Short mmCIF file of C-alpha atoms in Angstrom, two decimals:
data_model
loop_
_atom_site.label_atom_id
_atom_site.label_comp_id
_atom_site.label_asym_id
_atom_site.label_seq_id
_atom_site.Cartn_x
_atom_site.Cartn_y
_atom_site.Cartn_z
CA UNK A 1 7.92 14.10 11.14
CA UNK A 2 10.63 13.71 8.53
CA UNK A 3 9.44 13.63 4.55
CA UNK A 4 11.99 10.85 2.81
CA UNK A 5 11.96 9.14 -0.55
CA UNK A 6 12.03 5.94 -1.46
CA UNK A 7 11.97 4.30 -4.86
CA UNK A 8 9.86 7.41 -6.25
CA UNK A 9 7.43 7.53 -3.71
CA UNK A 10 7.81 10.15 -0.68
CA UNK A 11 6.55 8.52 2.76
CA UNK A 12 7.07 9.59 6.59
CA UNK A 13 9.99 8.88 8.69
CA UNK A 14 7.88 8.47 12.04
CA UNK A 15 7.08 6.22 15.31
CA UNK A 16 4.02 4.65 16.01
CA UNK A 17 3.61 7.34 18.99
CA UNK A 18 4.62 10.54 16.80
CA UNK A 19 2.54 9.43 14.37
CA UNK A 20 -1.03 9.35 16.44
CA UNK A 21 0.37 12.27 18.45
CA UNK A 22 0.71 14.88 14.99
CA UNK A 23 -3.21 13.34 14.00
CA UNK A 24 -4.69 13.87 17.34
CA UNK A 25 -3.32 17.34 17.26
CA UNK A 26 -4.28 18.23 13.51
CA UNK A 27 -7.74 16.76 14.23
CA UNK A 28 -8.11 19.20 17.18
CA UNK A 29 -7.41 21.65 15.11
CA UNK A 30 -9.55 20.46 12.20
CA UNK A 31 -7.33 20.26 9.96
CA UNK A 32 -7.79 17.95 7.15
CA UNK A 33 -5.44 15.10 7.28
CA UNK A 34 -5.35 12.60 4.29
CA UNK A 35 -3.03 9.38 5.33
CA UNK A 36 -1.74 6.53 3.50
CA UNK A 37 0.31 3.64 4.14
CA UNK A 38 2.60 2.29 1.80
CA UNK A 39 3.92 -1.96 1.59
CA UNK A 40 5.89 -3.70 -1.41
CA UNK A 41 2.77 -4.51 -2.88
CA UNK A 42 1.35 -0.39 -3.04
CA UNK A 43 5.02 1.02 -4.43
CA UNK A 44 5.17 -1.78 -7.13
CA UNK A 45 1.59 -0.74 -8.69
CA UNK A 46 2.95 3.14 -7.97
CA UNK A 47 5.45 2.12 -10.71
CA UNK A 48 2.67 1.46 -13.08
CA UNK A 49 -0.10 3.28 -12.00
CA UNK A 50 -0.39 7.16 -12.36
CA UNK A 51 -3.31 7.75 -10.55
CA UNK A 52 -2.66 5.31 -7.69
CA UNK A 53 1.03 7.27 -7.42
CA UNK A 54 -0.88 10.81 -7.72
CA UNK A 55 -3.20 9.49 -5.00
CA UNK A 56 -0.81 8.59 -2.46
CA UNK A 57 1.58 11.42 -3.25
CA UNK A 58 -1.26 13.75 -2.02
CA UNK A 59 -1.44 12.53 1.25
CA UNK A 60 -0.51 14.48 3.85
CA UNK A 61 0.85 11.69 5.77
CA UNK A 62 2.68 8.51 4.36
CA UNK A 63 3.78 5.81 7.08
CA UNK A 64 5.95 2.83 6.49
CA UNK A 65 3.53 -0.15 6.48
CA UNK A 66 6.04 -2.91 5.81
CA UNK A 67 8.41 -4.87 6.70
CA UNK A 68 10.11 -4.82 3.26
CA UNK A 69 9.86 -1.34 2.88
CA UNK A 70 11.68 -0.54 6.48
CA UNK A 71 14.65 -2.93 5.57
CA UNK A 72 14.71 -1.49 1.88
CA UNK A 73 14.62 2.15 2.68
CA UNK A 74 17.36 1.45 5.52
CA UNK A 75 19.48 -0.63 2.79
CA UNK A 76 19.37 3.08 0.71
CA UNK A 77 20.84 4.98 4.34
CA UNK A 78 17.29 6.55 5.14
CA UNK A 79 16.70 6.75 9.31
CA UNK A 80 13.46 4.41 9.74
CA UNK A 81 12.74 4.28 13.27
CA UNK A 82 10.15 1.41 13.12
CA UNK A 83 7.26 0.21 10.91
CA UNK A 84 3.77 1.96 12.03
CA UNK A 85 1.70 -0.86 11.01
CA UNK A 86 -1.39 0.12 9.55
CA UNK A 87 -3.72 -2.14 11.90
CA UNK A 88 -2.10 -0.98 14.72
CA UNK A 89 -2.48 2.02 13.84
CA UNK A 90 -6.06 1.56 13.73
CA UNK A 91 -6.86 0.47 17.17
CA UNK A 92 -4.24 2.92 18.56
CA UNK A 93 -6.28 5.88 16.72
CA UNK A 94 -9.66 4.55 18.31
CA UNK A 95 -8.05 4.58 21.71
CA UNK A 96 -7.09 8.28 21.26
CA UNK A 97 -10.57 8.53 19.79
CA UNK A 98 -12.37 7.03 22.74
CA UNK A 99 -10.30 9.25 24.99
CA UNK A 100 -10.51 12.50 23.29
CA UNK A 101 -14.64 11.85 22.24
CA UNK A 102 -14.28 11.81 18.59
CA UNK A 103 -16.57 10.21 16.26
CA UNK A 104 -15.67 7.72 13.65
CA UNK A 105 -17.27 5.97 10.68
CA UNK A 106 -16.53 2.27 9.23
CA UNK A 107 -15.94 2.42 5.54
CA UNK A 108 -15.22 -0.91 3.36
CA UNK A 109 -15.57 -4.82 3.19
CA UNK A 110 -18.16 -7.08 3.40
CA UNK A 111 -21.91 -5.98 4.97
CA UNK A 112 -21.58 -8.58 7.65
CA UNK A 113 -17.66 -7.79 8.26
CA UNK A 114 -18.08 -4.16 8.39
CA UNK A 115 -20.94 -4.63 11.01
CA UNK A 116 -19.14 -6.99 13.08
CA UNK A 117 -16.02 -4.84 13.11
CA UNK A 118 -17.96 -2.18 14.20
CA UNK A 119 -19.50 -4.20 16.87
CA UNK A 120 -15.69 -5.50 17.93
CA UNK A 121 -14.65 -2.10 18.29
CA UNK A 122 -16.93 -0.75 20.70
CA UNK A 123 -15.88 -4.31 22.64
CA UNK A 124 -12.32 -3.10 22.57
CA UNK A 125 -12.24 0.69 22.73
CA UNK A 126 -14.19 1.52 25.79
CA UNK A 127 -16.51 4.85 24.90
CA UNK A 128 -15.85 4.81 21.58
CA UNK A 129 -18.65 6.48 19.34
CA UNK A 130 -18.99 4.82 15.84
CA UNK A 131 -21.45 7.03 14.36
CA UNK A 132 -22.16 4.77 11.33
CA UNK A 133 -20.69 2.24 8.69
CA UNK A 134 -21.13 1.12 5.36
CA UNK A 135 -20.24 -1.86 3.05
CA UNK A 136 -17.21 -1.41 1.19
CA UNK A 137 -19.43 -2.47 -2.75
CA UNK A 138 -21.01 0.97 -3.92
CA UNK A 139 -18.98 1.00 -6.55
CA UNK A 140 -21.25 1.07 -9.66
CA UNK A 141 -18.64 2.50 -12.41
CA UNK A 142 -21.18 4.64 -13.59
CA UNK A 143 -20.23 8.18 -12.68
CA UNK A 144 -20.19 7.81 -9.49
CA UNK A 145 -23.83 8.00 -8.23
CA UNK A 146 -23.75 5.47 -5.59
CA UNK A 147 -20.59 7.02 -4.21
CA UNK A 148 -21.96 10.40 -4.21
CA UNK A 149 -24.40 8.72 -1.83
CA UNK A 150 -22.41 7.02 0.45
CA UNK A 151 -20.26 10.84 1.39
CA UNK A 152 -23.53 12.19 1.69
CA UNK A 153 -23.95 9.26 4.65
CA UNK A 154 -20.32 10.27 6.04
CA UNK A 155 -21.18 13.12 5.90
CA UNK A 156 -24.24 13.29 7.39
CA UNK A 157 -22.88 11.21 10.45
CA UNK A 158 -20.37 14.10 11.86
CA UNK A 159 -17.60 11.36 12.12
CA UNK A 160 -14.24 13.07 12.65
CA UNK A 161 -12.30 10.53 11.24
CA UNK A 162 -13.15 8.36 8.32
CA UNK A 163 -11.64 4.30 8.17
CA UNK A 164 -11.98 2.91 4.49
CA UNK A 165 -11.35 -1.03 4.25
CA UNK A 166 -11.36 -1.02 0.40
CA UNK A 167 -8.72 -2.95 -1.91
CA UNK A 168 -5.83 -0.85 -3.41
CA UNK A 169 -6.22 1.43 -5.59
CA UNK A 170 -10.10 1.92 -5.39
CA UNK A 171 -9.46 2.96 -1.59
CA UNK A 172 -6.49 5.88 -2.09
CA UNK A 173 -8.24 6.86 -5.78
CA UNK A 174 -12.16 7.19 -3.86
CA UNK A 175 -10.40 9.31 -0.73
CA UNK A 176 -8.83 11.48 -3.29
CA UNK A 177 -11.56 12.13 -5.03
CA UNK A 178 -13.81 13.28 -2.59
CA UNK A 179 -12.11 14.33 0.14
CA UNK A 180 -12.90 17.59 0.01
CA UNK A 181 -16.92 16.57 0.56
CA UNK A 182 -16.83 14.32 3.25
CA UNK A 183 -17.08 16.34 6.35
CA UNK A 184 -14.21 14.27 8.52
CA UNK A 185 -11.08 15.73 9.84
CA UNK A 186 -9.40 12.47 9.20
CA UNK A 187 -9.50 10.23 6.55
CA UNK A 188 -7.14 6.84 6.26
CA UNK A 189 -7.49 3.53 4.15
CA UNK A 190 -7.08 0.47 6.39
CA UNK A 191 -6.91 -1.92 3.56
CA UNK A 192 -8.01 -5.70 5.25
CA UNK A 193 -7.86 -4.19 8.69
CA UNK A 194 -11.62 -4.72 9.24
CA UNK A 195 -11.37 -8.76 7.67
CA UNK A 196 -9.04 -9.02 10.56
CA UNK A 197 -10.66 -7.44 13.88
CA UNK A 198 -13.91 -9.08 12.44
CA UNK A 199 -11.86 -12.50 12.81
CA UNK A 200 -12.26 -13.48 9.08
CA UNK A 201 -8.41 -13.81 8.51
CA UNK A 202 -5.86 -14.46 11.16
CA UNK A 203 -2.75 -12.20 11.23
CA UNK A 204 0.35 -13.40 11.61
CA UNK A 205 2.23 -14.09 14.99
CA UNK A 206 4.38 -10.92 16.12
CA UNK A 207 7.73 -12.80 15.53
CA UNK A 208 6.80 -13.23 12.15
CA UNK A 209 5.62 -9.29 12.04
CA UNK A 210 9.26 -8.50 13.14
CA UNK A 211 10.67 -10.80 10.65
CA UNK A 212 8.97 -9.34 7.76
CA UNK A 213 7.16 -12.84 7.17
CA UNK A 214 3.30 -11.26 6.51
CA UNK A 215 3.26 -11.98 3.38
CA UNK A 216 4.46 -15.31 3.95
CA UNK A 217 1.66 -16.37 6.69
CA UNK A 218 -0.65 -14.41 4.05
CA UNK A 219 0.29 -17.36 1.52
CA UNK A 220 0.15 -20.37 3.87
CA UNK A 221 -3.50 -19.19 4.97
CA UNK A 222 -4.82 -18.59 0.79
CA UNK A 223 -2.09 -20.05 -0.99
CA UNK A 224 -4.31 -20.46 -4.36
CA UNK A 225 -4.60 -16.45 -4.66
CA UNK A 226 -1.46 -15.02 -2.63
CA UNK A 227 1.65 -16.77 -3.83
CA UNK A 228 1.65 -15.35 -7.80
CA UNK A 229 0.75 -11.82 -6.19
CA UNK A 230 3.60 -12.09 -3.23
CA UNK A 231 5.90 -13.76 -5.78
CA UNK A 232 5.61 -10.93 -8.63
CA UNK A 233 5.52 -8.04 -6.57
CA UNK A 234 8.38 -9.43 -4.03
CA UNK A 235 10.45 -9.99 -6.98
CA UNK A 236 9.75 -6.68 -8.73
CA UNK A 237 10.67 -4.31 -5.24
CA UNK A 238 14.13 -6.49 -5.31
CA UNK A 239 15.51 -5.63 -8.73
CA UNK A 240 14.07 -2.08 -7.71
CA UNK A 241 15.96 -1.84 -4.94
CA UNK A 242 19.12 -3.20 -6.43
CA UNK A 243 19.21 -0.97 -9.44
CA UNK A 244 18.43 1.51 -6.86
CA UNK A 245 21.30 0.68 -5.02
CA UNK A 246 23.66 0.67 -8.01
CA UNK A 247 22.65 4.14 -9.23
CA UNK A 248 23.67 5.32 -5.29
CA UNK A 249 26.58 4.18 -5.40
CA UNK A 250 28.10 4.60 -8.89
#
């Protein structure tokens, strides 16, 4: 596993099969692992956000979730094998869960997403054991109470590994916060992982996954609310990078 950085945010050098191969092995050995993935859209708000930047810097492992952020970080001369999607990620942790017999909790979205992603899983992970799941709106702002409640649930479950489908940054800030209570040997934000394998939103075709086109099938499917975000943060990572670029070579 090799440690890079990237427009002032350090991330993982890694393939899809290192990558489930070094959790597998630190969750056998129960060792906490805190993991993040990182996109265009997460290293933009790093820029401006401390606390989402001090949350993902914490992690113990960063993958490259992104097409953008492949191409850009091999523009600056960094080694990046491939892109470790974070959905595919997903469904290649619950295989090496159903294999190896550990338990896992469903954290985040909708009440009637999360329960139908839990129900798609067992369909497509043979022997899985989903020991529980919860909506991803506790959030109450005031100090935390009905947080507090749903670790208690996690932790009460004895899941080994912990999935959290909540939007950036509430996801990476709520994981840092209390990852020390939760009682899981693995804990990773999945962001709208579960709005897919619940068949809510369609993801794109794998050409256009090569291609680095997400975003793009992302606009044509809700135009009205993705094309400012895709256009400001697209924008923003390209004078980044070029500046970036500029200050490497001169």
């Amino acid at each position: 596993m090799k440690r890079i950085e990237f427009l002032g945010s350090p991330m993982d050098s890694a393939t899809m099969v290192d990558t489930v191969a070094y959790i597998a092995d630190r969750i056998e050995k129960k060792e906490f692992l805190q993991h993040v993935v990182v996109n265009v859209a997460k290293l933009i708000n790093m820029q401006k956000d401390a606390e989402l930047a001090e949350s993902v810097k914490a992690c113990d492992l960063i993958n490259i979730d992104g097409m953008g952020v492949v191409l850009g970080a091999r523009f600056m001369g960094h080694d990046i094998p491939e892109r470790v999607a974070g959905v595919d990620l997903f469904h290649n942790l619950l295989d090496m869960s159903a294999e190896k017999e550990f338990p896992v909790f469903l954290l985040g979205a909708e009440e009637e997403v999360v329960a139908k992603t839990a129900e798609k899983v067992k369909e497509l992970h043979k022997g899985i054991n989903v020991v529980g799941f919860h909506h991803g709106y506790f959030f109450n702002g005031k100090e935390g109470d009905d947080e507090a409640a749903v670790v208690e649930q996690i932790k009460a479950s004895g899941a080994r590994l912990l999935f959290v489908a909540i939007t950036s940054p509430k996801k990476e800030n709520f994981i840092n916060k209390w990852q020390d209570q939760l009682g899981v040997d693995f804990v990773m934000g999945v962001g709208g992982t579960f709005d897919v394998v619940a068949g809510k939103v369609k993801r794109a075709p794998a050409w256009m996954q090569n291609y680095g086109l997400e975003w793009f099938y992302r606009v044509m499917q809700e135009p009205g609310r993705m094309w400012k975000r895709y256009a400001e943060t697209n924008s923003k990572f390209a004078w980044l990078l070029l500046k970036a670029k500029v200050r490497a070579l001169f």
